[in-house]
Amino acid sequence: MRLLVLNGPNLNLLGEREPEHYGQASWAEIEAGLRRRAVELGVELDCRQHSSEGGMIDILHATRHEVDGVILNAGAYTHYGYALRDAIAAISPPVIEVHLSLPESREEWRHVSVIAPVCIGRIAGFGALSYELALEAFARRVRSEGAESR
Ligand code: DQA
């Protein structure tokens, strides 16, 4: 199984950025842990970041035939990115929405996710572990699909 891990704007600054919300770990550290878990689960990861909505959409389009799923932290585009929402609806790989923080416990404008209705699930509030839980969810989903077809 091959998964795209796609981060949106400002997530390249993890570790420096508002650590009270997003923790002390840099993306490089989080990615290293995620890759270790991916090896254990036999999953191949393609990790990317883009700061613009259009850039994220281009990555979703370009990888849509190459990946079996997407772990997506869309950053603030989560809350108003309608073009991103349409891009998720347009592609066939399933998408899991992830957040380090729990948006519902923060400002009201973060309580809406325009991408949630086109994602298969959502994991939020567990810090860096949110990404690992999404990876785990994809791996277990594939395993249970395999068991069902036997
Ligand atoms: C975030 C939550 C968003 O509201 C915010 O704009 C981010 C990060 C998170 O991971 O908690 O950039 O997606």
XYZ file of C-alpha atoms and ligand atoms in Angstrom:
163
model
C 0.000 0.000 0.000
C 1.181 3.486 -0.876
C -0.123 6.593 0.927
C 0.252 10.293 0.260
C 0.758 12.410 3.387
C -0.111 15.968 2.415
C 0.388 18.965 4.669
C -0.988 22.410 3.941
C 0.157 25.924 4.882
C 2.260 26.657 7.961
C 2.791 22.995 8.804
C 6.387 23.306 7.595
C 6.925 25.430 10.738
C 5.897 22.713 13.210
C 8.109 22.819 16.277
C 8.445 26.634 16.067
C 4.835 27.484 15.401
C 2.433 27.948 18.359
C 3.818 24.959 20.292
C 0.944 25.258 22.786
C -1.354 24.055 19.974
C 0.939 22.003 17.769
C 3.664 20.632 20.080
C 7.458 20.870 20.115
C 8.274 18.362 17.377
C 9.352 19.529 13.914
C 7.775 17.996 10.805
C 11.111 16.224 10.120
C 10.855 14.511 13.517
C 7.182 13.631 13.044
C 7.857 12.312 9.544
C 10.740 10.133 10.788
C 8.448 8.494 13.380
C 5.700 8.042 10.807
C 8.117 6.413 8.375
C 9.314 3.972 11.063
C 5.708 2.912 11.724
C 5.013 2.710 7.975
C 7.895 0.247 7.540
C 6.453 -1.937 10.327
C 3.054 -1.877 8.611
C 4.483 -2.462 5.128
C 3.201 0.897 3.866
C 5.060 3.175 1.464
C 4.762 6.911 2.178
C 5.009 9.930 -0.097
C 5.193 12.986 2.201
C 4.581 16.450 0.727
C 3.784 19.969 1.863
C 2.367 22.912 -0.050
C 1.420 26.337 1.262
C -1.243 27.187 -1.315
C -4.603 25.562 -1.983
C -3.806 25.300 -5.713
C -0.495 23.603 -4.943
C -2.225 21.052 -2.728
C -4.833 20.405 -5.436
C -2.074 19.902 -8.041
C -0.422 17.309 -5.775
C -3.736 15.470 -5.261
C -4.299 15.418 -9.047
C -0.744 14.344 -9.896
C -0.678 11.452 -7.414
C -4.287 10.280 -7.782
C -3.426 7.139 -9.764
C -0.322 6.347 -7.715
C -1.640 6.182 -4.162
C -4.169 4.038 -2.297
C -5.083 6.749 0.181
C -4.304 10.237 1.433
C -3.589 11.490 4.962
C -4.422 15.170 4.691
C -3.794 18.022 7.096
C -5.143 20.930 5.087
C -4.332 23.520 7.794
C -6.628 26.546 7.643
C -7.959 25.500 4.186
C -9.889 22.842 6.109
C -12.294 25.557 7.162
C -12.989 27.349 3.854
C -11.165 25.530 1.035
C -14.041 24.704 -1.322
C -11.738 24.049 -4.295
C -9.770 21.623 -2.138
C -13.029 19.976 -1.091
C -13.971 19.547 -4.754
C -10.522 18.104 -5.553
C -10.987 15.447 -2.849
C -14.422 14.611 -4.283
C -12.912 14.415 -7.788
C -10.267 11.790 -7.051
C -10.753 8.147 -6.159
C -8.198 7.535 -3.358
C -9.905 7.792 0.058
C -8.811 10.704 2.243
C -8.488 10.850 6.038
C -8.566 14.374 7.478
C -6.040 14.894 10.288
C -5.265 17.699 12.717
C -2.719 17.970 15.480
C -5.013 20.176 17.554
C -8.729 19.719 18.123
C -10.246 22.532 16.033
C -13.604 22.289 17.868
C -11.913 23.314 21.119
C -10.536 26.493 19.525
C -11.940 29.587 17.786
C -15.402 29.242 16.289
C -14.243 29.649 12.676
C -12.208 26.445 13.105
C -15.289 24.436 14.046
C -16.362 24.012 10.431
C -14.599 21.547 8.165
C -15.678 21.904 4.534
C -13.598 18.839 3.609
C -15.058 16.446 6.231
C -18.089 15.434 4.091
C -15.805 14.126 1.326
C -13.315 12.344 3.621
C -13.754 8.784 4.902
C -12.773 9.785 8.447
C -11.205 12.390 10.660
C -8.577 12.211 13.428
C -7.900 15.337 15.470
C -6.455 16.396 18.779
C -3.715 13.829 19.325
C -0.764 15.958 18.242
C 1.731 14.118 16.046
C -0.015 10.860 16.940
C -2.979 11.944 14.772
C -0.903 11.140 11.664
C 0.121 7.726 13.028
C -3.474 6.865 13.915
C -4.531 7.729 10.359
C -1.766 5.480 8.998
C -2.930 2.709 11.317
C -6.549 3.233 10.179
C -5.592 2.823 6.509
C -3.507 -0.280 7.238
C -6.279 -1.908 9.295
C -8.915 -0.983 6.735
C -6.956 -2.708 3.983
C -6.384 -5.772 6.205
C -10.090 -6.065 7.046
C -11.057 -5.598 3.366
C -8.673 -8.471 2.538
C -10.268 -10.636 5.249
C -13.780 -9.843 3.938
C -12.918 -10.887 0.393
C -11.516 -14.268 1.543
C -4.552 22.376 12.055
C -5.764 23.141 12.609
C -6.147 24.299 11.694
O -7.243 25.009 12.256
C -4.989 25.256 11.544
O -5.311 26.289 10.644
C -3.715 24.573 11.150
C -3.381 23.312 11.784
C -4.067 21.286 13.023
O -3.304 20.431 12.595
O -4.422 21.305 14.208
O -2.926 25.104 10.375
O -4.936 21.752 10.846
